[in-house]
Amino acid sequence: MTTNLKITLIIAAGMAAVIAAIVLFGRPEGSVTEPVVDTASGQPVPAEYLVRADSHKLSTAADDKVTLVEFLDFECESCGAAFPHMERIRAEYDGKINFVVRYFPLPGHRNGELAARVAEAAGKQDKFEAMYATLFQTQSQWGEASESKEEFFLNLAKQTGLDMAAFRKDLKAPETAERVKKDQDDGFALGIQGTPTVFFNGALLDGEPSYENLKAKIDAALAS
């Protein structure tokens, strides 16, 4: 089985689970309930739904010829499968592309929203990127749990070298949860139903977020 096929099957299974979870659990209270942007046309969507002033940019490029935006859930197995491909792309195209991460914790994932708050709280101490990577690297140790993994995340924060008093405060702060919800609302407005959902130069990515697919599109864009 090829890597692309594995990713496709994982994402397809994840999408089916997400749709079922949305039907069963519904969307977070107060969230946008209906899409307001058409992403199916393949045309770029309004930029304000993709990148906000406070969005986390893990890679930047001076010329802005390529921008990738990923809506993700740290507990999502499909996102975990895509993570190594994204990291390989970031390393290979360092300084040549913009890569922006948006939160989209899925209904039915017990610790997805909590993990997003963990990353956001770490970001308050300029450790977002380190926590982003650590959450995916340890996903098999906490993902799909039926109980809260807060203690596990607190240990991760300690290992990352965070000021624990400040981290605990930020983790529980209403503005941290609201920051996560803002990303979710943009995702719902875009009609996103599963993760990872990737936008390439403003349009919904055609195909899976595999290294090969992303590399081909990036090379074409940089050469134009």
PDB file of C-alpha atoms in Angstrom:
ATOM      1  CA  MET A   1       0.000   0.000   0.000  1.00  0.00           C
ATOM      2  CA  THR A   2       1.430   3.382  -0.995  1.00  0.00           C
ATOM      3  CA  THR A   3       1.880   6.245   1.466  1.00  0.00           C
ATOM      4  CA  ASN A   4      -0.651   8.341  -0.441  1.00  0.00           C
ATOM      5  CA  LEU A   5      -3.241   5.562  -0.283  1.00  0.00           C
ATOM      6  CA  LYS A   6      -2.662   5.082   3.447  1.00  0.00           C
ATOM      7  CA  ILE A   7      -3.214   8.784   4.086  1.00  0.00           C
ATOM      8  CA  THR A   8      -6.319   8.799   1.877  1.00  0.00           C
ATOM      9  CA  LEU A   9      -7.837   5.837   3.736  1.00  0.00           C
ATOM     10  CA  ILE A  10      -7.043   7.341   7.144  1.00  0.00           C
ATOM     11  CA  ILE A  11      -8.543  10.694   6.176  1.00  0.00           C
ATOM     12  CA  ALA A  12     -11.632   9.074   4.648  1.00  0.00           C
ATOM     13  CA  ALA A  13     -12.232   7.090   7.820  1.00  0.00           C
ATOM     14  CA  GLY A  14     -11.671  10.211   9.886  1.00  0.00           C
ATOM     15  CA  MET A  15     -14.129  12.246   7.817  1.00  0.00           C
ATOM     16  CA  ALA A  16     -16.827   9.611   8.263  1.00  0.00           C
ATOM     17  CA  ALA A  17     -16.266   9.598  12.012  1.00  0.00           C
ATOM     18  CA  VAL A  18     -16.358  13.387  12.170  1.00  0.00           C
ATOM     19  CA  ILE A  19     -19.630  13.686  10.279  1.00  0.00           C
ATOM     20  CA  ALA A  20     -21.169  11.103  12.586  1.00  0.00           C
ATOM     21  CA  ALA A  21     -19.832  12.973  15.629  1.00  0.00           C
ATOM     22  CA  ILE A  22     -21.253  16.298  14.435  1.00  0.00           C
ATOM     23  CA  VAL A  23     -24.647  14.668  14.000  1.00  0.00           C
ATOM     24  CA  LEU A  24     -24.422  12.990  17.407  1.00  0.00           C
ATOM     25  CA  PHE A  25     -22.792  15.717  19.516  1.00  0.00           C
ATOM     26  CA  GLY A  26     -23.521  18.874  17.542  1.00  0.00           C
ATOM     27  CA  ARG A  27     -21.278  21.905  17.307  1.00  0.00           C
ATOM     28  CA  PRO A  28     -19.962  23.908  20.254  1.00  0.00           C
ATOM     29  CA  GLU A  29     -22.529  26.254  21.769  1.00  0.00           C
ATOM     30  CA  GLY A  30     -22.468  29.662  20.132  1.00  0.00           C
ATOM     31  CA  SER A  31     -20.549  28.458  17.069  1.00  0.00           C
ATOM     32  CA  VAL A  32     -21.356  29.388  13.489  1.00  0.00           C
ATOM     33  CA  THR A  33     -24.044  26.937  12.386  1.00  0.00           C
ATOM     34  CA  GLU A  34     -23.978  27.239   8.603  1.00  0.00           C
ATOM     35  CA  PRO A  35     -21.150  27.698   6.067  1.00  0.00           C
ATOM     36  CA  VAL A  36     -20.957  31.226   4.703  1.00  0.00           C
ATOM     37  CA  VAL A  37     -18.180  30.621   2.176  1.00  0.00           C
ATOM     38  CA  ASP A  38     -18.225  28.332  -0.862  1.00  0.00           C
ATOM     39  CA  THR A  39     -15.058  26.235  -0.914  1.00  0.00           C
ATOM     40  CA  ALA A  40     -16.302  23.623  -3.385  1.00  0.00           C
ATOM     41  CA  SER A  41     -15.699  25.827  -6.424  1.00  0.00           C
ATOM     42  CA  GLY A  42     -11.937  25.533  -6.049  1.00  0.00           C
ATOM     43  CA  GLN A  43     -11.607  29.316  -6.061  1.00  0.00           C
ATOM     44  CA  PRO A  44      -9.766  31.253  -3.328  1.00  0.00           C
ATOM     45  CA  VAL A  45     -11.916  32.094  -0.330  1.00  0.00           C
ATOM     46  CA  PRO A  46     -11.912  35.430   1.538  1.00  0.00           C
ATOM     47  CA  ALA A  47      -8.533  35.752   3.225  1.00  0.00           C
ATOM     48  CA  GLU A  48      -9.980  36.797   6.579  1.00  0.00           C
ATOM     49  CA  TYR A  49     -11.399  33.310   7.123  1.00  0.00           C
ATOM     50  CA  LEU A  50      -8.007  31.693   6.583  1.00  0.00           C
ATOM     51  CA  VAL A  51      -5.447  33.867   8.342  1.00  0.00           C
ATOM     52  CA  ARG A  52      -6.175  36.187  11.241  1.00  0.00           C
ATOM     53  CA  ALA A  53      -3.787  38.670  12.823  1.00  0.00           C
ATOM     54  CA  ASP A  54      -3.214  36.263  15.714  1.00  0.00           C
ATOM     55  CA  SER A  55      -2.945  33.065  13.638  1.00  0.00           C
ATOM     56  CA  HIS A  56       0.073  30.868  14.329  1.00  0.00           C
ATOM     57  CA  LYS A  57       2.565  31.058  11.456  1.00  0.00           C
ATOM     58  CA  LEU A  58       5.122  28.267  11.683  1.00  0.00           C
ATOM     59  CA  SER A  59       6.869  29.140   8.409  1.00  0.00           C
ATOM     60  CA  THR A  60       7.092  32.454   6.576  1.00  0.00           C
ATOM     61  CA  ALA A  61       8.229  33.622   3.157  1.00  0.00           C
ATOM     62  CA  ALA A  62       9.024  37.147   2.056  1.00  0.00           C
ATOM     63  CA  ASP A  63       7.390  36.816  -1.354  1.00  0.00           C
ATOM     64  CA  ASP A  64       4.107  35.168  -0.204  1.00  0.00           C
ATOM     65  CA  LYS A  65       4.010  33.073  -3.376  1.00  0.00           C
ATOM     66  CA  VAL A  66       2.853  30.004  -1.427  1.00  0.00           C
ATOM     67  CA  THR A  67       0.643  29.933   1.645  1.00  0.00           C
ATOM     68  CA  LEU A  68      -0.583  26.729   3.267  1.00  0.00           C
ATOM     69  CA  VAL A  69      -3.268  26.909   5.945  1.00  0.00           C
ATOM     70  CA  GLU A  70      -4.129  23.771   7.880  1.00  0.00           C
ATOM     71  CA  PHE A  71      -7.200  23.419  10.079  1.00  0.00           C
ATOM     72  CA  LEU A  72      -6.290  20.608  12.466  1.00  0.00           C
ATOM     73  CA  ASP A  73      -7.248  18.667  15.559  1.00  0.00           C
ATOM     74  CA  PHE A  74      -4.331  17.449  17.677  1.00  0.00           C
ATOM     75  CA  GLU A  75      -6.313  14.323  18.588  1.00  0.00           C
ATOM     76  CA  CYS A  76      -7.196  13.488  14.983  1.00  0.00           C
ATOM     77  CA  GLU A  77      -5.347  10.411  13.686  1.00  0.00           C
ATOM     78  CA  SER A  78      -5.485  11.776  10.136  1.00  0.00           C
ATOM     79  CA  CYS A  79      -3.745  14.949  11.291  1.00  0.00           C
ATOM     80  CA  GLY A  80      -1.171  12.802  13.053  1.00  0.00           C
ATOM     81  CA  ALA A  81      -0.584  10.912   9.812  1.00  0.00           C
ATOM     82  CA  ALA A  82      -0.185  14.159   7.862  1.00  0.00           C
ATOM     83  CA  PHE A  83       2.132  15.764  10.432  1.00  0.00           C
ATOM     84  CA  PRO A  84       5.407  14.155   9.174  1.00  0.00           C
ATOM     85  CA  HIS A  85       4.585  15.249   5.628  1.00  0.00           C
ATOM     86  CA  MET A  86       3.944  18.806   6.735  1.00  0.00           C
ATOM     87  CA  GLU A  87       7.199  18.861   8.692  1.00  0.00           C
ATOM     88  CA  ARG A  88       9.131  17.517   5.700  1.00  0.00           C
ATOM     89  CA  ILE A  89       7.596  20.213   3.492  1.00  0.00           C
ATOM     90  CA  ARG A  90       8.407  22.912   6.046  1.00  0.00           C
ATOM     91  CA  ALA A  91      12.030  21.784   6.256  1.00  0.00           C
ATOM     92  CA  GLU A  92      12.498  21.487   2.506  1.00  0.00           C
ATOM     93  CA  TYR A  93      10.891  24.845   1.736  1.00  0.00           C
ATOM     94  CA  ASP A  94      12.143  26.797   4.722  1.00  0.00           C
ATOM     95  CA  GLY A  95      11.917  30.509   3.932  1.00  0.00           C
ATOM     96  CA  LYS A  96       9.993  29.814   0.724  1.00  0.00           C
ATOM     97  CA  ILE A  97       6.453  29.168   1.982  1.00  0.00           C
ATOM     98  CA  ASN A  98       4.017  30.407   4.593  1.00  0.00           C
ATOM     99  CA  PHE A  99       2.517  27.702   6.789  1.00  0.00           C
ATOM    100  CA  VAL A 100      -0.331  28.660   9.100  1.00  0.00           C
ATOM    101  CA  VAL A 101      -1.977  26.449  11.717  1.00  0.00           C
ATOM    102  CA  ARG A 102      -5.624  26.863  12.755  1.00  0.00           C
ATOM    103  CA  TYR A 103      -7.428  24.996  15.519  1.00  0.00           C
ATOM    104  CA  PHE A 104     -10.403  22.817  14.630  1.00  0.00           C
ATOM    105  CA  PRO A 105     -10.993  20.351  17.492  1.00  0.00           C
ATOM    106  CA  LEU A 106     -13.648  17.873  16.457  1.00  0.00           C
ATOM    107  CA  PRO A 107     -16.849  16.946  18.250  1.00  0.00           C
ATOM    108  CA  GLY A 108     -16.490  13.573  19.941  1.00  0.00           C
ATOM    109  CA  HIS A 109     -12.783  13.914  20.677  1.00  0.00           C
ATOM    110  CA  ARG A 110     -12.568  14.018  24.461  1.00  0.00           C
ATOM    111  CA  ASN A 111      -9.260  15.898  24.582  1.00  0.00           C
ATOM    112  CA  GLY A 112      -9.135  17.730  21.260  1.00  0.00           C
ATOM    113  CA  GLU A 113     -10.263  21.110  22.562  1.00  0.00           C
ATOM    114  CA  LEU A 114      -8.105  20.720  25.664  1.00  0.00           C
ATOM    115  CA  ALA A 115      -5.054  19.950  23.508  1.00  0.00           C
ATOM    116  CA  ALA A 116      -5.723  23.085  21.464  1.00  0.00           C
ATOM    117  CA  ARG A 117      -5.814  25.133  24.680  1.00  0.00           C
ATOM    118  CA  VAL A 118      -2.563  23.462  25.752  1.00  0.00           C
ATOM    119  CA  ALA A 119      -0.905  24.623  22.521  1.00  0.00           C
ATOM    120  CA  GLU A 120      -2.380  28.103  22.846  1.00  0.00           C
ATOM    121  CA  ALA A 121      -1.259  28.409  26.470  1.00  0.00           C
ATOM    122  CA  ALA A 122       2.244  27.298  25.460  1.00  0.00           C
ATOM    123  CA  GLY A 123       2.169  29.953  22.766  1.00  0.00           C
ATOM    124  CA  LYS A 124       1.765  32.597  25.457  1.00  0.00           C
ATOM    125  CA  GLN A 125       5.352  31.688  26.404  1.00  0.00           C
ATOM    126  CA  ASP A 126       6.578  31.523  22.774  1.00  0.00           C
ATOM    127  CA  LYS A 127       6.500  27.715  22.822  1.00  0.00           C
ATOM    128  CA  PHE A 128       3.629  27.090  20.421  1.00  0.00           C
ATOM    129  CA  GLU A 129       5.758  25.382  17.799  1.00  0.00           C
ATOM    130  CA  ALA A 130       7.424  23.102  20.345  1.00  0.00           C
ATOM    131  CA  MET A 131       4.066  22.095  21.828  1.00  0.00           C
ATOM    132  CA  TYR A 132       2.502  21.675  18.374  1.00  0.00           C
ATOM    133  CA  ALA A 133       5.164  19.102  17.530  1.00  0.00           C
ATOM    134  CA  THR A 134       5.067  17.415  20.943  1.00  0.00           C
ATOM    135  CA  LEU A 135       1.301  16.940  20.872  1.00  0.00           C
ATOM    136  CA  PHE A 136       1.518  15.078  17.568  1.00  0.00           C
ATOM    137  CA  GLN A 137       4.616  13.136  18.556  1.00  0.00           C
ATOM    138  CA  THR A 138       2.859  11.878  21.709  1.00  0.00           C
ATOM    139  CA  GLN A 139      -0.611  11.493  20.193  1.00  0.00           C
ATOM    140  CA  SER A 140      -0.582   7.711  20.578  1.00  0.00           C
ATOM    141  CA  GLN A 141      -0.157   8.164  24.330  1.00  0.00           C
ATOM    142  CA  TRP A 142      -3.207  10.372  24.885  1.00  0.00           C
ATOM    143  CA  GLY A 143      -5.401  10.336  21.791  1.00  0.00           C
ATOM    144  CA  GLU A 144      -8.794   8.613  21.759  1.00  0.00           C
ATOM    145  CA  ALA A 145      -8.910   8.482  25.569  1.00  0.00           C
ATOM    146  CA  SER A 146     -12.326   8.626  27.233  1.00  0.00           C
ATOM    147  CA  GLU A 147     -10.976  10.498  30.259  1.00  0.00           C
ATOM    148  CA  SER A 148      -9.365  13.906  30.554  1.00  0.00           C
ATOM    149  CA  LYS A 149      -5.625  13.873  29.837  1.00  0.00           C
ATOM    150  CA  GLU A 150      -4.974  17.185  31.567  1.00  0.00           C
ATOM    151  CA  GLU A 151      -2.351  15.700  33.888  1.00  0.00           C
ATOM    152  CA  PHE A 152      -0.525  14.229  30.898  1.00  0.00           C
ATOM    153  CA  PHE A 153      -0.540  17.629  29.207  1.00  0.00           C
ATOM    154  CA  LEU A 154       0.716  19.317  32.374  1.00  0.00           C
ATOM    155  CA  ASN A 155       3.671  16.929  32.325  1.00  0.00           C
ATOM    156  CA  LEU A 156       4.316  17.822  28.683  1.00  0.00           C
ATOM    157  CA  ALA A 157       4.289  21.501  29.600  1.00  0.00           C
ATOM    158  CA  LYS A 158       6.779  20.872  32.383  1.00  0.00           C
ATOM    159  CA  GLN A 159       9.052  18.894  30.044  1.00  0.00           C
ATOM    160  CA  THR A 160       8.850  21.767  27.532  1.00  0.00           C
ATOM    161  CA  GLY A 161      10.260  24.072  30.177  1.00  0.00           C
ATOM    162  CA  LEU A 162       7.215  26.286  30.652  1.00  0.00           C
ATOM    163  CA  ASP A 163       6.517  28.473  33.648  1.00  0.00           C
ATOM    164  CA  MET A 164       3.932  26.146  35.161  1.00  0.00           C
ATOM    165  CA  ALA A 165       2.063  28.730  37.230  1.00  0.00           C
ATOM    166  CA  ALA A 166       1.556  30.905  34.152  1.00  0.00           C
ATOM    167  CA  PHE A 167       0.712  27.873  31.997  1.00  0.00           C
ATOM    168  CA  ARG A 168      -1.970  26.617  34.395  1.00  0.00           C
ATOM    169  CA  LYS A 169      -3.504  30.095  34.531  1.00  0.00           C
ATOM    170  CA  ASP A 170      -3.500  30.495  30.743  1.00  0.00           C
ATOM    171  CA  LEU A 171      -4.860  26.978  30.204  1.00  0.00           C
ATOM    172  CA  LYS A 172      -7.944  27.796  32.281  1.00  0.00           C
ATOM    173  CA  ALA A 173      -8.357  31.399  31.091  1.00  0.00           C
ATOM    174  CA  PRO A 174     -11.639  32.088  29.219  1.00  0.00           C
ATOM    175  CA  GLU A 175      -9.743  34.016  26.544  1.00  0.00           C
ATOM    176  CA  THR A 176      -7.734  30.873  25.698  1.00  0.00           C
ATOM    177  CA  ALA A 177     -10.903  28.875  25.069  1.00  0.00           C
ATOM    178  CA  GLU A 178     -12.309  31.807  23.109  1.00  0.00           C
ATOM    179  CA  ARG A 179      -9.171  31.924  20.942  1.00  0.00           C
ATOM    180  CA  VAL A 180      -9.671  28.249  20.038  1.00  0.00           C
ATOM    181  CA  LYS A 181     -13.362  28.831  19.335  1.00  0.00           C
ATOM    182  CA  LYS A 182     -12.542  31.720  16.972  1.00  0.00           C
ATOM    183  CA  ASP A 183     -10.551  29.332  14.795  1.00  0.00           C
ATOM    184  CA  GLN A 184     -13.355  26.771  14.977  1.00  0.00           C
ATOM    185  CA  ASP A 185     -15.888  29.363  13.881  1.00  0.00           C
ATOM    186  CA  ASP A 186     -13.790  30.244  10.838  1.00  0.00           C
ATOM    187  CA  GLY A 187     -13.652  26.545  10.033  1.00  0.00           C
ATOM    188  CA  PHE A 188     -17.422  26.157  10.330  1.00  0.00           C
ATOM    189  CA  ALA A 189     -17.916  29.271   8.191  1.00  0.00           C
ATOM    190  CA  LEU A 190     -15.769  27.571   5.542  1.00  0.00           C
ATOM    191  CA  GLY A 191     -17.913  24.435   5.748  1.00  0.00           C
ATOM    192  CA  ILE A 192     -15.122  22.295   7.174  1.00  0.00           C
ATOM    193  CA  GLN A 193     -16.358  18.935   8.441  1.00  0.00           C
ATOM    194  CA  GLY A 194     -13.127  17.070   9.052  1.00  0.00           C
ATOM    195  CA  THR A 195      -9.426  17.369   9.597  1.00  0.00           C
ATOM    196  CA  PRO A 196      -6.884  17.892   8.287  1.00  0.00           C
ATOM    197  CA  THR A 197      -8.375  20.454   5.932  1.00  0.00           C
ATOM    198  CA  VAL A 198      -5.686  22.303   4.005  1.00  0.00           C
ATOM    199  CA  PHE A 199      -5.966  25.431   1.878  1.00  0.00           C
ATOM    200  CA  PHE A 200      -3.342  26.144  -0.773  1.00  0.00           C
ATOM    201  CA  ASN A 201      -3.043  29.778  -1.789  1.00  0.00           C
ATOM    202  CA  GLY A 202      -6.554  30.464  -0.569  1.00  0.00           C
ATOM    203  CA  ALA A 203      -8.300  27.524  -2.220  1.00  0.00           C
ATOM    204  CA  LEU A 204      -9.196  24.131  -0.803  1.00  0.00           C
ATOM    205  CA  LEU A 205      -6.312  21.746  -1.517  1.00  0.00           C
ATOM    206  CA  ASP A 206      -7.006  19.410  -4.415  1.00  0.00           C
ATOM    207  CA  GLY A 207      -6.098  15.934  -3.170  1.00  0.00           C
ATOM    208  CA  GLU A 208      -4.665  14.653   0.089  1.00  0.00           C
ATOM    209  CA  PRO A 209      -2.006  16.554   2.085  1.00  0.00           C
ATOM    210  CA  SER A 210       0.749  14.117   1.208  1.00  0.00           C
ATOM    211  CA  TYR A 211       4.343  15.182   0.699  1.00  0.00           C
ATOM    212  CA  GLU A 212       4.195  14.342  -3.016  1.00  0.00           C
ATOM    213  CA  ASN A 213       1.003  16.300  -3.657  1.00  0.00           C
ATOM    214  CA  LEU A 214       2.115  19.331  -1.678  1.00  0.00           C
ATOM    215  CA  LYS A 215       5.584  19.323  -3.265  1.00  0.00           C
ATOM    216  CA  ALA A 216       4.181  19.237  -6.787  1.00  0.00           C
ATOM    217  CA  LYS A 217       1.839  22.168  -6.129  1.00  0.00           C
ATOM    218  CA  ILE A 218       4.499  24.193  -4.306  1.00  0.00           C
ATOM    219  CA  ASP A 219       7.080  23.664  -7.045  1.00  0.00           C
ATOM    220  CA  ALA A 220       4.589  24.760  -9.690  1.00  0.00           C
ATOM    221  CA  ALA A 221       3.622  27.868  -7.743  1.00  0.00           C
ATOM    222  CA  LEU A 222       7.212  28.873  -7.004  1.00  0.00           C
ATOM    223  CA  ALA A 223       8.156  28.436 -10.671  1.00  0.00           C
ATOM    224  CA  SER A 224       5.352  30.652 -11.946  1.00  0.00           C
TER     225      SER A 224
END
